[in-house]
mmCIF file of N, CA and C in Angstrom:
data_model
loop_
_atom_site.group_PDB
_atom_site.id
_atom_site.type_symbol
_atom_site.label_atom_id
_atom_site.label_comp_id
_atom_site.label_asym_id
_atom_site.label_seq_id
_atom_site.Cartn_x
_atom_site.Cartn_y
_atom_site.Cartn_z
ATOM 1 N N MET N 91 89.536 29.192 29.568
ATOM 2 C CA MET N 91 89.841 27.769 29.459
ATOM 3 C C MET N 91 91.910 28.590 29.093
ATOM 4 N N LYS N 92 92.619 28.497 29.783
ATOM 5 C CA LYS N 92 93.863 28.163 29.373
ATOM 6 C C LYS N 92 95.168 28.372 28.384
ATOM 7 N N CYS N 93 96.235 28.977 27.186
ATOM 8 C CA CYS N 93 96.939 28.333 26.826
ATOM 9 C C CYS N 93 98.313 28.020 27.477
ATOM 10 N N LEU N 94 98.662 26.928 27.968
ATOM 11 C CA LEU N 94 100.125 27.058 28.235
ATOM 12 C C LEU N 94 101.345 26.633 27.782
ATOM 13 N N LYS N 95 102.231 26.758 27.433
ATOM 14 C CA LYS N 95 103.313 26.312 26.516
ATOM 15 C C LYS N 95 104.282 25.809 27.484
ATOM 16 N N SER N 96 105.513 24.787 27.175
ATOM 17 C CA SER N 96 106.633 24.297 28.096
ATOM 18 C C SER N 96 108.191 24.719 27.936
ATOM 19 N N THR N 97 108.054 25.621 28.835
ATOM 20 C CA THR N 97 109.421 26.284 28.543
ATOM 21 C C THR N 97 110.587 25.186 28.338
ATOM 22 N N LYS N 98 110.964 23.737 28.772
ATOM 23 C CA LYS N 98 111.440 22.251 27.957
ATOM 24 C C LYS N 98 111.466 22.626 27.084
ATOM 25 N N THR N 99 110.465 21.628 26.379
ATOM 26 C CA THR N 99 109.433 22.133 25.267
ATOM 27 C C THR N 99 109.208 22.128 23.898
ATOM 28 N N GLY N 100 108.538 22.968 25.034
ATOM 29 C CA GLY N 100 107.841 23.763 23.483
ATOM 30 C C GLY N 100 106.370 23.397 22.992
ATOM 31 N N ASN N 101 106.135 22.235 23.841
ATOM 32 C CA ASN N 101 104.493 21.823 23.531
ATOM 33 C C ASN N 101 103.859 23.412 24.249
ATOM 34 N N ILE N 102 102.604 23.123 23.179
ATOM 35 C CA ILE N 102 101.589 24.660 23.754
ATOM 36 C C ILE N 102 100.116 23.193 24.395
ATOM 37 N N ILE N 103 99.656 23.871 25.382
ATOM 38 C CA ILE N 103 98.164 23.115 25.335
ATOM 39 C C ILE N 103 97.426 23.133 25.776
ATOM 40 N N ARG N 104 96.426 23.093 25.880
ATOM 41 C CA ARG N 104 94.824 24.448 26.193
ATOM 42 C C ARG N 104 94.636 23.412 27.514
ATOM 43 N N VAL N 105 94.098 23.621 29.214
ATOM 44 C CA VAL N 105 93.517 23.348 29.524
ATOM 45 C C VAL N 105 92.632 23.982 30.506
ATOM 46 N N TYR N 106 91.838 23.755 31.102
ATOM 47 C CA TYR N 106 91.003 24.007 32.035
ATOM 48 C C TYR N 106 91.445 25.332 33.181
ATOM 49 N N ASP N 107 90.401 26.664 33.502
ATOM 50 C CA ASP N 107 91.397 27.694 34.533
ATOM 51 C C ASP N 107 92.539 26.810 35.604
ATOM 52 N N GLU N 108 91.289 25.860 36.515
ATOM 53 C CA GLU N 108 91.875 24.876 37.517
ATOM 54 C C GLU N 108 93.116 24.117 36.698
ATOM 55 N N GLN N 109 93.435 23.500 35.946
ATOM 56 C CA GLN N 109 94.845 22.698 35.477
ATOM 57 C C GLN N 109 95.398 23.322 35.635
ATOM 58 N N ALA N 110 95.401 25.394 35.390
ATOM 59 C CA ALA N 110 96.317 26.191 34.354
ATOM 60 C C ALA N 110 97.197 26.635 35.512
ATOM 61 N N ASP N 111 96.373 27.060 36.892
ATOM 62 C CA ASP N 111 96.861 26.973 38.434
ATOM 63 C C ASP N 111 97.612 25.937 38.745
ATOM 64 N N ARG N 112 97.196 24.788 37.954
ATOM 65 C CA ARG N 112 98.056 23.716 39.704
ATOM 66 C C ARG N 112 98.991 23.306 38.524
ATOM 67 N N ALA N 113 100.068 24.442 37.742
ATOM 68 C CA ALA N 113 100.222 23.855 36.613
ATOM 69 C C ALA N 113 101.781 24.009 37.023
ATOM 70 N N THR N 114 102.669 23.636 36.967
ATOM 71 C CA THR N 114 104.277 22.776 36.792
ATOM 72 C C THR N 114 105.436 24.734 37.042
ATOM 73 N N SER N 115 106.159 25.190 37.016
ATOM 74 C CA SER N 115 107.383 26.185 37.149
ATOM 75 C C SER N 115 108.221 25.421 35.766
ATOM 76 N N GLU N 116 107.730 24.612 34.598
ATOM 77 C CA GLU N 116 107.688 24.629 33.244
ATOM 78 C C GLU N 116 107.069 25.251 32.577
ATOM 79 N N TRP N 117 105.952 25.552 32.911
ATOM 80 C CA TRP N 117 104.433 26.062 31.789
ATOM 81 C C TRP N 117 104.647 27.389 32.143
ATOM 82 N N LYS N 118 104.598 27.850 31.069
ATOM 83 C CA LYS N 118 103.842 29.596 31.063
ATOM 84 C C LYS N 118 102.854 29.891 30.283
ATOM 85 N N PHE N 119 102.192 31.261 30.771
ATOM 86 C CA PHE N 119 100.567 30.887 30.129
ATOM 87 C C PHE N 119 100.926 31.938 28.725
ATOM 88 N N ILE N 120 100.809 32.242 27.362
ATOM 89 C CA ILE N 120 100.283 31.989 26.446
ATOM 90 C C ILE N 120 99.387 32.546 25.602
ATOM 91 N N PRO N 121 99.867 33.907 24.729
ATOM 92 C CA PRO N 121 98.275 34.115 24.373
ATOM 93 C C PRO N 121 96.814 33.050 22.924
ATOM 94 N N LYS N 122 95.834 33.050 23.259
ATOM 95 C CA LYS N 122 95.498 31.886 22.259
ATOM 96 C C LYS N 122 95.984 32.229 20.950
ATOM 97 N N SER N 123 96.105 33.253 20.070
ATOM 98 C CA SER N 123 96.737 33.267 18.866
ATOM 99 C C SER N 123 97.774 32.087 19.020
ATOM 100 N N GLU N 124 98.496 32.082 19.905
ATOM 101 C CA GLU N 124 99.609 31.349 19.525
ATOM 102 C C GLU N 124 99.374 30.185 19.311
ATOM 103 N N TRP N 125 98.173 29.801 20.686
ATOM 104 C CA TRP N 125 97.857 28.075 20.266
ATOM 105 C C TRP N 125 97.081 28.124 18.965
ATOM 106 N N LYS N 126 96.511 28.898 18.634
ATOM 107 C CA LYS N 126 96.136 28.877 17.449
ATOM 108 C C LYS N 126 97.015 28.615 15.718
ATOM 109 N N ALA N 127 97.931 29.446 15.834
ATOM 110 C CA ALA N 127 98.401 29.003 14.820
ATOM 111 C C ALA N 127 99.136 28.019 14.760
ATOM 112 N N GLN N 128 99.244 27.522 15.635
ATOM 113 C CA GLN N 128 100.044 26.023 16.121
ATOM 114 C C GLN N 128 99.071 25.457 14.867
ATOM 115 N N PHE N 129 97.559 25.376 14.244
ATOM 116 C CA PHE N 129 96.381 24.127 12.716
ATOM 117 C C PHE N 129 97.020 25.103 12.438
ATOM 118 N N ARG N 130 97.162 26.067 11.886
ATOM 119 C CA ARG N 130 96.693 27.166 10.766
ATOM 120 C C ARG N 130 98.071 26.094 9.224
ATOM 121 N N LYS N 131 96.828 26.271 8.252
ATOM 122 C CA LYS N 131 97.550 25.421 7.383
ATOM 123 C C LYS N 131 98.510 26.954 6.192
ATOM 124 N N ALA N 132 100.181 26.411 6.363
ATOM 125 C CA ALA N 132 100.792 27.528 5.597
ATOM 126 C C ALA N 132 100.202 28.518 4.337
ATOM 127 N N ALA N 133 100.746 29.428 4.561
ATOM 128 C CA ALA N 133 100.298 30.446 3.183
ATOM 129 C C ALA N 133 100.943 29.406 1.848
ATOM 130 N N PRO N 134 99.749 29.506 0.773
ATOM 131 C CA PRO N 134 100.682 29.033 -0.788
ATOM 132 C C PRO N 134 101.214 29.588 -1.580
ATOM 133 N N GLU N 135 102.575 29.086 -1.159
ATOM 134 C CA GLU N 135 103.213 30.420 -2.490
ATOM 135 C C GLU N 135 102.681 30.898 -3.667
ATOM 136 N N ILE N 136 102.994 31.959 -3.753
ATOM 137 C CA ILE N 136 101.837 32.455 -5.571
ATOM 138 C C ILE N 136 103.631 32.205 -6.365
ATOM 139 N N LYS N 137 103.542 31.469 -7.175
ATOM 140 C CA LYS N 137 104.690 31.268 -8.294
ATOM 141 C C LYS N 137 104.696 32.328 -9.663
ATOM 142 N N GLU N 138 105.553 33.099 -9.586
ATOM 143 C CA GLU N 138 105.348 34.427 -11.397
ATOM 144 C C GLU N 138 105.967 33.149 -12.217
ATOM 145 N N GLU N 139 105.035 33.751 -13.452
ATOM 146 C CA GLU N 139 105.808 33.531 -14.240
ATOM 147 C C GLU N 139 105.585 34.404 -15.123
ATOM 148 N N VAL N 140 107.280 34.544 -16.469
ATOM 149 C CA VAL N 140 107.678 35.442 -16.599
ATOM 150 C C VAL N 140 107.176 35.732 -17.956
ATOM 151 N N ILE N 141 106.387 36.858 -18.184
ATOM 152 C CA ILE N 141 105.936 36.509 -19.500
ATOM 153 C C ILE N 141 106.239 36.997 -20.182
ATOM 154 N N VAL N 142 107.070 36.687 -21.594
ATOM 155 C CA VAL N 142 108.077 37.473 -22.932
ATOM 156 C C VAL N 142 106.966 37.826 -23.430
ATOM 157 N N GLU N 143 107.364 38.941 -23.772
ATOM 158 C CA GLU N 143 106.500 39.590 -25.076
ATOM 159 C C GLU N 143 107.242 39.957 -25.617
ATOM 160 N N GLU N 144 106.683 39.707 -27.775
ATOM 161 C CA GLU N 144 107.610 39.680 -28.390
ATOM 162 C C GLU N 144 107.513 40.724 -29.611
ATOM 163 N N THR N 145 108.204 41.693 -30.075
ATOM 164 C CA THR N 145 107.741 43.105 -31.019
ATOM 165 C C THR N 145 107.390 41.931 -32.227
ATOM 166 N N ILE N 146 106.325 42.633 -32.788
ATOM 167 C CA ILE N 146 106.588 42.783 -34.066
ATOM 168 C C ILE N 146 107.942 41.928 -34.958
ATOM 169 N N SER N 147 108.610 43.101 -34.487
ATOM 170 C CA SER N 147 109.995 42.447 -36.433
ATOM 171 C C SER N 147 110.429 41.030 -35.253
ATOM 172 N N GLU N 148 110.399 41.000 -34.053
ATOM 173 C CA GLU N 148 110.763 39.185 -33.876
ATOM 174 C C GLU N 148 109.887 38.472 -33.807
ATOM 175 N N LYS N 149 108.525 38.594 -34.418
ATOM 176 C CA LYS N 149 108.018 37.411 -34.861
ATOM 177 C C LYS N 149 107.644 37.690 -36.076
ATOM 178 N N GLN N 150 108.089 38.801 -36.968
ATOM 179 C CA GLN N 150 108.502 38.657 -38.127
ATOM 180 C C GLN N 150 109.464 37.482 -38.873
ATOM 181 N N LEU N 151 110.418 37.577 -38.221
ATOM 182 C CA LEU N 151 112.008 37.075 -37.830
ATOM 183 C C LEU N 151 111.583 35.245 -38.104
ATOM 184 N N LYS N 152 110.301 34.962 -37.251
ATOM 185 C CA LYS N 152 110.687 33.745 -37.149
ATOM 186 C C LYS N 152 109.771 33.277 -37.616
ATOM 187 N N LYS N 153 108.640 33.943 -37.882
ATOM 188 C CA LYS N 153 108.486 33.174 -39.375
ATOM 189 C C LYS N 153 109.138 33.149 -40.662
ATOM 190 N N LYS N 154 109.387 34.544 -40.520
ATOM 191 C CA LYS N 154 110.641 34.306 -42.117
ATOM 192 C C LYS N 154 111.620 32.064 -41.390
ATOM 193 N N LYS N 155 112.173 32.649 -40.249
ATOM 194 C CA LYS N 155 113.578 31.898 -40.061
ATOM 195 C C LYS N 155 112.460 29.980 -40.358
ATOM 196 N N SER N 156 111.088 30.104 -40.183
ATOM 197 C CA SER N 156 110.720 28.719 -40.440
ATOM 198 C C SER N 156 109.743 28.481 -41.518
ATOM 199 N N LYS N 157 109.982 29.120 -42.691
ATOM 200 C CA LYS N 157 109.967 29.237 -43.580
ATOM 201 C C LYS N 157 110.999 28.542 -44.337
#
């Protein structure tokens, strides 16, 4: 089987060798990895949370203010 990409629309198809040989000039051969890439899910974005650490003196001030 061969992978073909349309130069006009950008569609990617996978066809048998016989069909690929008869393809018009609109289609060009591409690697299978490019065909597979259209089915892969996008990698999930990793959200980073910023952890703010308080010093001991800041914690003590908060305790005094809350009392």
